[in-house]
Amino acid sequence: MVIECHGLTKEFRTYKKQPGFLGTLKSFFVREQILNRAVDHFDLLLEPGALVGLLGPNGAGKTTLMKMLTGIIVPSSGKMKVLGFTPSERKLQFRRKIALVMGQKNQLWWDIPAMDSFLLLQKYYEIADGDFKKRVGFLSEMLDVEKVLHIHVRKLSLGERMKLELMASLLHEPEVIFLDEPTIGLDLVAQKNIRDFLRVYQEERQTTILLTSHYMADVEALCSRIVLILGGKKRFDDSITKFSQILGREKFVTFTFERGVDQTSEIWKSHDPKWKFEGRQVELRIPEERLRELSATILNQYPVVDFHTEKMPIERVMSTLISNPHLL
Amino acid sequence: MSMIAFMAYKVNFFLIIIGPALVFFFIKYNLWSAIYSLKEGIQIQGYDFSEMINYQVWVLIVSLLSQGFFSSQLAEDIRLGRISSYLIYPFQFWQFHLASFLGFQTIQMAVAGFTILILFGSDLVQVPTWEILTSGLVMSFVVGLIWFSFQFLIGLSAFWLEETWVLRVILITVTQFLSGSILPLEFFPLWAKDLLSMTPFPYMTHVPVKIFMGAYEGSLPILVGILLLWLGIISLVCGLMWRSGLKRYSAAGM
Amino acid sequence: MRTVRKYLGVYEHFVMTCFAEAMTYRAHFVLLISMNFLFTLTSIGAVGFIFDHVDHVGPWDRSTFLFFVSFMLVVDHFHMSFFAESFWQFSDDLKRGMVDFILLRPIGGPFIIFFRHIRPGAILSSILSVIFLIHYGMEIGLSPVKWLILPFLVGLSLTLLVSLEILISMSMFWIVESFGINFLRMQFQQLSRWPNFVYQFWIQKIFIFFFPVLLVGSAPVRFLVDFGDWELLSYFVIALPMTWLFIHLFWKLGLRYYESASS
């Protein structure tokens, strides 16, 4: 196992402050402590070469978990091993083998070109000159950033910066990579670029990757396994197919018609219809085994100009679970 | 609201604003004790030991009353482009910062008042009359305005400079030395004193301290007039800088 | 040996990047130099003006006292050149959670934190204070041997000053408003800028034995001036490793407490 943790828990202490001046004055003298359990008895096993998506809403504990696994913060209790090391001991050997990419923080130095930061990283990780050149050449070609390596980082676009951030984390060829929202804030094309790169990179090297993202497209394209974390607790850990079926084996199909159709017809009734554009579009929930038969009937009887099944079932599952965790 | 912001940073408030003033006083107290301890009852440039300490105590009070406002937020607003949101608010940019200065000043008054009360209890300082105390306070407030306008000026330089703290340190270093807060201006060579009298520096510490000590001979209204003149000049420069800075800001779309 | 070479290699790179950075911000560069010049001149000036009216302070005359002042100015300038910026950056990095990246690197965390930033402008402006030091050294007639050990003592003072400040900075792990800790640090620096004898008995004891900031300048200079005054210097030799021990302890503790500002 590359990652192995049992009963991992992290508690943070915070203070309450009443609003207004009196509240401020009060907090000057007395502070009410709140114990907040960010990660709660978390178990996780990851095999070598796995690419696993860690999902959860904001504040669910994803980042805290990643920071514990990389040794940045020390867990309150529980056991964990990453590559056979205990992360919180922060052995140099361990730190050489891992990488953490955070979409919301940048490790590259703002006022100098990325290449200068890379050279510094070369020194940190003691990468031989030959290897370093080879890797920079390979990665920058793959990510298509050869032209921006020597431009001051502050002058680059967010997409370019993110690519360089990724590159910075891969120069020492880590065995495990933690990716915390690597595509956040990027436009669609940039998101896709990063995603494609990660897929190819992972297929070639079989690096173990733990990924968090709020974009289900990332998860769907990259991960075969999903771990769901809600309120610090693990709520689901299985294949992505199973995940999409949590809420039942039903398909959501949308039909678009040439003109408004009769909304009162019997055919819609048992399928939870959601109408739009004055009867010119409807979304139906259809049990998997009735999909072919029912679609054929509708196609025959109505002036259908377009129809499609739901593009990303996991997105619906995800948003349903975030607002109704009790369904799980 | 700005008062709340200040209180929220209680540790910082002490460490940044009050701490340095107290340490500065503490060092000077020790230093002058050492200097005066060599000969019993000597006078240096008209100051005997207790007068010197009296002087330094009032330096502490004046600096608590007038100095210390730390408008690094202004520079940060400009650097990080947050200024745009001020441009939408229904008040002027400087009004906002003046308001936070006044909020801050209220707290400083309390701190200074507290310090004065403690010191009156000790024998370090001679208790002044109400009249002297009031004119000293008025003077300190005007000096505070000057400090604020200087700080504002430095903050505005963020339109051109990437970091403004260097300017702030320069201002404080130079003013501390030239305004007589390290040693009374009587200790300066004559030529330096003459030169200084043409600048606003003596008014920023030496003169208010003399007022508090009851040893100032000039008239207060004239003094305030001179200070307001300086204030006007600095504000004018601020206004010009603000306008050209804003042009630069919107042109660059920072 | 390999470790030393690695750290030197990294440091070389720190220096290079800082120079590259400084060159892009020219106005800042020039202002920094002016700031340091003004600081030097006002420090020398203030003490000079005092000695216009008295001829001794404590056991020292004008030249000796100014020798001390310029000794501390040299130490302060080296401090400003090679360390000061890193302390400010550290509080900032903690606030923004950037220490995360430092902790990930396979190299000593404190090294990256406290040796990272160099101010090229300040290196240049140290020259003025060195000139003053040489001038007053000549005025008090330092012997050749003393001239030889002078640079070594400057280095030692700088080491103690920086070590004490790193120790203070460790508290930033616990205090959220870590920015203010830098002001506390500067206050201790202020104390060290005056010779120990200007302070009263108990104050001296506290800042020699409990938190030894007064040793920074007074120990080496008293050793030089009153040759054979080993007392303070021997405290110094004990204080330095003690400080390192505490830094080590607090770093370990601090990491356990570190919560990493969330993004």
Short mmCIF file of N, CA, C and O in Angstrom, two decimals, chain A residues 70-168:
data_model
loop_
_atom_site.label_atom_id
_atom_site.label_comp_id
_atom_site.label_asym_id
_atom_site.label_seq_id
_atom_site.Cartn_x
_atom_site.Cartn_y
_atom_site.Cartn_z
N THR A 70 0.83 14.73 3.83
CA THR A 70 2.12 15.23 3.35
C THR A 70 3.01 15.67 4.52
O THR A 70 4.12 16.12 4.29
N GLY A 71 2.52 15.56 5.73
CA GLY A 71 3.36 15.89 6.88
C GLY A 71 3.39 17.36 7.23
O GLY A 71 4.18 17.79 8.06
N ILE A 72 2.52 18.15 6.61
CA ILE A 72 2.52 19.58 6.91
C ILE A 72 1.87 19.85 8.26
O ILE A 72 2.36 20.64 9.05
N ILE A 73 0.75 19.17 8.52
CA ILE A 73 0.18 19.30 9.86
C ILE A 73 0.14 17.93 10.53
O ILE A 73 0.08 16.89 9.87
N VAL A 74 0.18 17.97 11.84
CA VAL A 74 0.28 16.74 12.61
C VAL A 74 -1.12 16.32 13.05
O VAL A 74 -1.87 17.15 13.57
N PRO A 75 -1.48 15.06 12.84
CA PRO A 75 -2.83 14.62 13.22
C PRO A 75 -3.01 14.62 14.74
O PRO A 75 -2.04 14.48 15.48
N SER A 76 -4.26 14.78 15.18
CA SER A 76 -4.54 14.74 16.62
C SER A 76 -4.50 13.30 17.11
O SER A 76 -4.07 13.04 18.23
N SER A 77 -4.98 12.38 16.28
CA SER A 77 -4.88 10.98 16.64
C SER A 77 -5.03 10.12 15.39
O SER A 77 -5.37 10.62 14.33
N GLY A 78 -4.78 8.84 15.53
CA GLY A 78 -4.88 7.93 14.39
C GLY A 78 -3.52 7.55 13.85
O GLY A 78 -2.50 8.13 14.23
N LYS A 79 -3.53 6.57 12.96
CA LYS A 79 -2.27 6.08 12.40
C LYS A 79 -2.23 6.33 10.91
O LYS A 79 -3.25 6.24 10.25
N MET A 80 -1.05 6.62 10.39
CA MET A 80 -0.94 6.66 8.93
C MET A 80 0.47 6.36 8.47
O MET A 80 1.46 6.63 9.16
N LYS A 81 0.54 5.75 7.30
CA LYS A 81 1.81 5.48 6.65
C LYS A 81 1.68 5.91 5.20
O LYS A 81 0.69 5.58 4.54
N VAL A 82 2.67 6.65 4.71
CA VAL A 82 2.71 6.98 3.29
C VAL A 82 4.06 6.51 2.77
O VAL A 82 5.10 6.92 3.30
N LEU A 83 4.06 5.62 1.80
CA LEU A 83 5.28 5.03 1.26
C LEU A 83 6.12 4.40 2.36
O LEU A 83 7.36 4.40 2.31
N GLY A 84 5.45 3.92 3.39
CA GLY A 84 6.17 3.28 4.49
C GLY A 84 6.69 4.25 5.54
O GLY A 84 7.23 3.85 6.56
N PHE A 85 6.53 5.57 5.30
CA PHE A 85 6.98 6.57 6.27
C PHE A 85 5.80 7.07 7.09
O PHE A 85 4.65 7.03 6.64
N THR A 86 6.11 7.59 8.26
CA THR A 86 5.08 8.32 9.00
C THR A 86 5.25 9.79 8.63
O THR A 86 6.26 10.40 8.98
N PRO A 87 4.28 10.37 7.92
CA PRO A 87 4.47 11.73 7.39
C PRO A 87 4.87 12.76 8.44
O PRO A 87 5.74 13.59 8.19
N SER A 88 4.26 12.69 9.63
CA SER A 88 4.53 13.75 10.60
C SER A 88 5.96 13.73 11.12
O SER A 88 6.42 14.69 11.73
N GLU A 89 6.70 12.64 10.87
CA GLU A 89 8.12 12.65 11.24
C GLU A 89 8.95 13.49 10.27
O GLU A 89 10.08 13.87 10.55
N ARG A 90 8.41 13.72 9.12
CA ARG A 90 9.01 14.58 8.10
C ARG A 90 10.45 14.20 7.78
O ARG A 90 11.33 15.05 7.74
N LYS A 91 10.68 12.93 7.55
CA LYS A 91 12.02 12.48 7.12
C LYS A 91 12.36 13.08 5.76
O LYS A 91 11.49 13.19 4.89
N LEU A 92 13.63 13.43 5.58
CA LEU A 92 14.03 14.01 4.29
C LEU A 92 13.73 13.05 3.14
O LEU A 92 13.29 13.45 2.07
N GLN A 93 13.99 11.75 3.38
CA GLN A 93 13.73 10.75 2.35
C GLN A 93 12.26 10.76 1.92
O GLN A 93 11.95 10.61 0.74
N PHE A 94 11.39 10.92 2.89
CA PHE A 94 9.96 10.97 2.60
C PHE A 94 9.63 12.19 1.75
O PHE A 94 8.95 12.09 0.72
N ARG A 95 10.17 13.35 2.19
CA ARG A 95 9.82 14.59 1.48
C ARG A 95 10.32 14.57 0.04
O ARG A 95 9.76 15.24 -0.82
N ARG A 96 11.39 13.80 -0.23
CA ARG A 96 11.88 13.71 -1.61
C ARG A 96 10.91 12.98 -2.52
O ARG A 96 10.97 13.12 -3.72
N LYS A 97 10.05 12.16 -1.93
CA LYS A 97 9.23 11.26 -2.75
C LYS A 97 7.80 11.74 -2.96
O LYS A 97 7.02 11.05 -3.62
N ILE A 98 7.44 12.85 -2.36
CA ILE A 98 6.05 13.27 -2.50
C ILE A 98 5.97 14.66 -3.14
O ILE A 98 6.97 15.38 -3.21
N ALA A 99 4.78 15.02 -3.57
CA ALA A 99 4.55 16.37 -4.07
C ALA A 99 3.13 16.77 -3.74
O ALA A 99 2.24 15.93 -3.69
N LEU A 100 2.96 18.06 -3.49
CA LEU A 100 1.62 18.59 -3.21
C LEU A 100 1.41 19.80 -4.11
O LEU A 100 2.23 20.71 -4.14
N VAL A 101 0.32 19.78 -4.85
CA VAL A 101 -0.01 20.93 -5.69
C VAL A 101 -1.30 21.53 -5.15
O VAL A 101 -2.28 20.82 -4.98
N MET A 102 -1.26 22.81 -4.83
CA MET A 102 -2.47 23.46 -4.34
C MET A 102 -2.91 24.52 -5.33
O MET A 102 -2.16 25.45 -5.62
N GLY A 103 -4.11 24.35 -5.83
CA GLY A 103 -4.60 25.26 -6.85
C GLY A 103 -4.74 26.68 -6.35
O GLY A 103 -4.76 27.63 -7.12
N GLN A 104 -4.83 26.86 -5.01
CA GLN A 104 -5.08 28.20 -4.50
C GLN A 104 -3.86 28.85 -3.89
O GLN A 104 -3.92 29.96 -3.39
N LYS A 105 -2.75 28.15 -3.90
CA LYS A 105 -1.52 28.75 -3.39
C LYS A 105 -0.43 28.49 -4.41
O LYS A 105 -0.42 27.45 -5.05
N ASN A 106 0.47 29.44 -4.54
CA ASN A 106 1.53 29.17 -5.50
C ASN A 106 2.89 29.08 -4.85
O ASN A 106 3.25 29.87 -4.00
N GLN A 107 3.62 28.07 -5.27
CA GLN A 107 4.95 27.88 -4.73
C GLN A 107 5.98 28.63 -5.56
O GLN A 107 7.08 28.88 -5.10
N LEU A 108 5.62 28.98 -6.79
CA LEU A 108 6.58 29.68 -7.66
C LEU A 108 6.76 31.09 -7.15
O LEU A 108 5.83 31.72 -6.67
N TRP A 109 7.98 31.57 -7.28
CA TRP A 109 8.28 32.90 -6.82
C TRP A 109 7.73 33.91 -7.80
O TRP A 109 8.01 33.87 -8.99
N TRP A 110 6.98 34.85 -7.28
CA TRP A 110 6.19 35.79 -8.04
C TRP A 110 7.02 36.69 -8.94
O TRP A 110 6.66 36.98 -10.07
N ASP A 111 8.16 37.16 -8.42
CA ASP A 111 8.89 38.23 -9.10
C ASP A 111 10.04 37.76 -9.98
O ASP A 111 10.82 38.56 -10.45
N ILE A 112 10.16 36.47 -10.17
CA ILE A 112 11.22 35.98 -11.05
C ILE A 112 10.62 34.95 -12.02
O ILE A 112 9.54 34.43 -11.76
N PRO A 113 11.30 34.67 -13.12
CA PRO A 113 10.77 33.68 -14.05
C PRO A 113 10.72 32.29 -13.41
O PRO A 113 11.49 32.00 -12.50
N ALA A 114 9.81 31.47 -13.93
CA ALA A 114 9.63 30.13 -13.36
C ALA A 114 10.92 29.33 -13.39
O ALA A 114 11.21 28.57 -12.47
N MET A 115 11.69 29.53 -14.44
CA MET A 115 12.91 28.74 -14.59
C MET A 115 13.83 28.94 -13.38
O MET A 115 14.48 28.00 -12.93
N ASP A 116 13.88 30.16 -12.86
CA ASP A 116 14.72 30.41 -11.69
C ASP A 116 14.23 29.63 -10.48
O ASP A 116 15.02 29.09 -9.70
N SER A 117 12.91 29.57 -10.33
CA SER A 117 12.37 28.77 -9.23
C SER A 117 12.69 27.29 -9.44
O SER A 117 13.00 26.58 -8.48
N PHE A 118 12.62 26.85 -10.68
CA PHE A 118 12.95 25.44 -10.96
C PHE A 118 14.38 25.12 -10.57
O PHE A 118 14.67 24.07 -10.00
N LEU A 119 15.28 26.05 -10.90
CA LEU A 119 16.69 25.83 -10.58
C LEU A 119 16.89 25.69 -9.07
O LEU A 119 17.70 24.91 -8.60
N LEU A 120 16.10 26.50 -8.34
CA LEU A 120 16.18 26.41 -6.89
C LEU A 120 15.67 25.05 -6.42
O LEU A 120 16.27 24.41 -5.56
N LEU A 121 14.57 24.61 -7.03
CA LEU A 121 14.03 23.30 -6.67
C LEU A 121 15.03 22.20 -6.99
O LEU A 121 15.14 21.21 -6.27
N GLN A 122 15.76 22.39 -8.08
CA GLN A 122 16.79 21.41 -8.43
C GLN A 122 17.78 21.26 -7.27
O GLN A 122 18.17 20.15 -6.92
N LYS A 123 18.13 22.41 -6.68
CA LYS A 123 19.07 22.39 -5.57
C LYS A 123 18.43 21.73 -4.35
O LYS A 123 19.06 20.94 -3.65
N TYR A 124 17.17 22.07 -4.07
CA TYR A 124 16.49 21.48 -2.92
C TYR A 124 16.46 19.96 -3.02
O TYR A 124 16.71 19.25 -2.07
N TYR A 125 16.08 19.48 -4.19
CA TYR A 125 15.86 18.04 -4.34
C TYR A 125 17.10 17.31 -4.84
O TYR A 125 17.04 16.12 -5.12
N GLU A 126 18.20 18.05 -5.01
CA GLU A 126 19.45 17.46 -5.48
C GLU A 126 19.25 16.65 -6.76
O GLU A 126 19.58 15.47 -6.82
N ILE A 127 18.69 17.29 -7.76
CA ILE A 127 18.47 16.62 -9.04
C ILE A 127 19.73 16.85 -9.89
O ILE A 127 20.19 17.98 -10.02
N ALA A 128 20.26 15.78 -10.46
CA ALA A 128 21.46 15.91 -11.29
C ALA A 128 21.15 16.77 -12.52
O ALA A 128 20.02 16.75 -13.02
N ASP A 129 22.17 17.52 -12.98
CA ASP A 129 21.95 18.45 -14.09
C ASP A 129 21.31 17.80 -15.32
O ASP A 129 20.39 18.33 -15.91
N GLY A 130 21.85 16.62 -15.69
CA GLY A 130 21.35 15.92 -16.87
C GLY A 130 19.87 15.59 -16.74
O GLY A 130 19.06 15.91 -17.61
N ASP A 131 19.52 14.98 -15.61
CA ASP A 131 18.12 14.62 -15.36
C ASP A 131 17.24 15.85 -15.39
O ASP A 131 16.15 15.84 -15.97
N PHE A 132 17.74 16.90 -14.75
CA PHE A 132 16.96 18.13 -14.63
C PHE A 132 16.61 18.66 -16.02
O PHE A 132 15.46 18.97 -16.31
N LYS A 133 17.63 18.74 -16.88
CA LYS A 133 17.39 19.27 -18.23
C LYS A 133 16.39 18.41 -18.98
O LYS A 133 15.51 18.90 -19.66
N LYS A 134 16.58 17.10 -18.85
CA LYS A 134 15.70 16.17 -19.55
C LYS A 134 14.25 16.37 -19.10
O LYS A 134 13.33 16.48 -19.90
N ARG A 135 14.07 16.46 -17.78
CA ARG A 135 12.71 16.56 -17.25
C ARG A 135 12.08 17.90 -17.62
O ARG A 135 10.90 17.96 -17.96
N VAL A 136 12.85 18.97 -17.51
CA VAL A 136 12.30 20.29 -17.88
C VAL A 136 11.88 20.26 -19.35
O VAL A 136 10.78 20.70 -19.70
N GLY A 137 12.75 19.68 -20.20
CA GLY A 137 12.42 19.61 -21.62
C GLY A 137 11.16 18.81 -21.85
O GLY A 137 10.22 19.26 -22.52
N PHE A 138 11.10 17.65 -21.23
CA PHE A 138 9.96 16.75 -21.41
C PHE A 138 8.66 17.37 -20.92
O PHE A 138 7.65 17.43 -21.64
N LEU A 139 8.69 17.88 -19.68
CA LEU A 139 7.47 18.42 -19.09
C LEU A 139 7.00 19.70 -19.80
O LEU A 139 5.81 19.87 -20.04
N SER A 140 7.96 20.56 -20.13
CA SER A 140 7.52 21.82 -20.72
C SER A 140 6.97 21.59 -22.12
O SER A 140 6.07 22.30 -22.57
N GLU A 141 7.47 20.56 -22.79
CA GLU A 141 6.91 20.26 -24.11
C GLU A 141 5.49 19.70 -23.95
O GLU A 141 4.56 20.10 -24.62
N MET A 142 5.38 18.80 -23.00
CA MET A 142 4.08 18.16 -22.81
C MET A 142 3.02 19.16 -22.37
O MET A 142 1.86 19.07 -22.74
N LEU A 143 3.43 20.12 -21.56
CA LEU A 143 2.47 21.11 -21.06
C LEU A 143 2.40 22.33 -21.96
O LEU A 143 1.62 23.25 -21.70
N ASP A 144 3.26 22.36 -22.96
CA ASP A 144 3.29 23.47 -23.90
C ASP A 144 3.58 24.81 -23.19
O ASP A 144 2.84 25.78 -23.33
N VAL A 145 4.63 24.83 -22.40
CA VAL A 145 4.98 26.07 -21.71
C VAL A 145 6.42 26.50 -22.00
O VAL A 145 6.97 27.33 -21.28
N GLU A 146 7.03 25.93 -23.05
CA GLU A 146 8.43 26.26 -23.33
C GLU A 146 8.64 27.76 -23.44
O GLU A 146 9.67 28.28 -23.03
N LYS A 147 7.64 28.46 -24.00
CA LYS A 147 7.83 29.88 -24.27
C LYS A 147 7.73 30.76 -23.03
O LYS A 147 8.20 31.89 -23.05
N VAL A 148 7.11 30.26 -21.99
CA VAL A 148 6.91 31.13 -20.83
C VAL A 148 7.85 30.83 -19.67
O VAL A 148 7.77 31.46 -18.62
N LEU A 149 8.75 29.90 -19.86
CA LEU A 149 9.66 29.52 -18.78
C LEU A 149 10.51 30.69 -18.29
O LEU A 149 10.90 30.74 -17.13
N HIS A 150 10.78 31.62 -19.18
CA HIS A 150 11.70 32.70 -18.82
C HIS A 150 11.01 34.05 -18.63
O HIS A 150 11.65 35.09 -18.61
N ILE A 151 9.71 34.01 -18.50
CA ILE A 151 8.95 35.24 -18.26
C ILE A 151 8.59 35.32 -16.77
O ILE A 151 8.32 34.30 -16.14
N HIS A 152 8.62 36.54 -16.22
CA HIS A 152 8.27 36.71 -14.82
C HIS A 152 6.90 36.13 -14.53
O HIS A 152 5.94 36.43 -15.23
N VAL A 153 6.81 35.36 -13.48
CA VAL A 153 5.59 34.63 -13.19
C VAL A 153 4.39 35.56 -13.03
O VAL A 153 3.28 35.25 -13.46
N ARG A 154 4.61 36.75 -12.45
CA ARG A 154 3.48 37.64 -12.20
C ARG A 154 2.82 38.10 -13.49
O ARG A 154 1.71 38.62 -13.48
N LYS A 155 3.54 37.96 -14.61
CA LYS A 155 2.97 38.44 -15.87
C LYS A 155 2.23 37.35 -16.64
O LYS A 155 1.72 37.59 -17.72
N LEU A 156 2.15 36.15 -16.09
CA LEU A 156 1.54 35.03 -16.82
C LEU A 156 0.06 34.90 -16.49
O LEU A 156 -0.41 35.40 -15.47
N SER A 157 -0.65 34.20 -17.35
CA SER A 157 -2.07 33.95 -17.08
C SER A 157 -2.19 32.83 -16.05
O SER A 157 -1.25 32.08 -15.81
N LEU A 158 -3.37 32.76 -15.45
CA LEU A 158 -3.60 31.76 -14.41
C LEU A 158 -3.35 30.35 -14.94
O LEU A 158 -2.75 29.51 -14.26
N GLY A 159 -3.79 30.10 -16.16
CA GLY A 159 -3.61 28.78 -16.76
C GLY A 159 -2.15 28.42 -16.91
O GLY A 159 -1.72 27.32 -16.55
N GLU A 160 -1.39 29.37 -17.41
CA GLU A 160 0.05 29.13 -17.58
C GLU A 160 0.72 28.89 -16.24
O GLU A 160 1.58 28.03 -16.08
N ARG A 161 0.27 29.70 -15.27
CA ARG A 161 0.87 29.59 -13.95
C ARG A 161 0.61 28.21 -13.34
O ARG A 161 1.48 27.60 -12.75
N MET A 162 -0.61 27.75 -13.53
CA MET A 162 -0.96 26.44 -12.98
C MET A 162 -0.14 25.34 -13.62
O MET A 162 0.32 24.41 -12.94
N LYS A 163 0.07 25.44 -14.92
CA LYS A 163 0.89 24.43 -15.60
C LYS A 163 2.30 24.43 -15.02
O LYS A 163 2.88 23.38 -14.77
N LEU A 164 2.82 25.64 -14.80
CA LEU A 164 4.18 25.73 -14.26
C LEU A 164 4.23 25.20 -12.82
O LEU A 164 5.21 24.59 -12.40
N GLU A 165 3.15 25.46 -12.07
CA GLU A 165 3.08 24.93 -10.71
C GLU A 165 3.16 23.41 -10.74
O GLU A 165 3.88 22.79 -9.95
N LEU A 166 2.39 22.83 -11.63
CA LEU A 166 2.40 21.37 -11.77
C LEU A 166 3.80 20.88 -12.09
O LEU A 166 4.31 19.94 -11.50
N MET A 167 4.40 21.59 -13.05
CA MET A 167 5.73 21.22 -13.49
C MET A 167 6.70 21.25 -12.31
O MET A 167 7.50 20.33 -12.12
N ALA A 168 6.59 22.33 -11.52
CA ALA A 168 7.49 22.48 -10.37
C ALA A 168 7.36 21.30 -9.42
O ALA A 168 8.33 20.89 -8.79
#
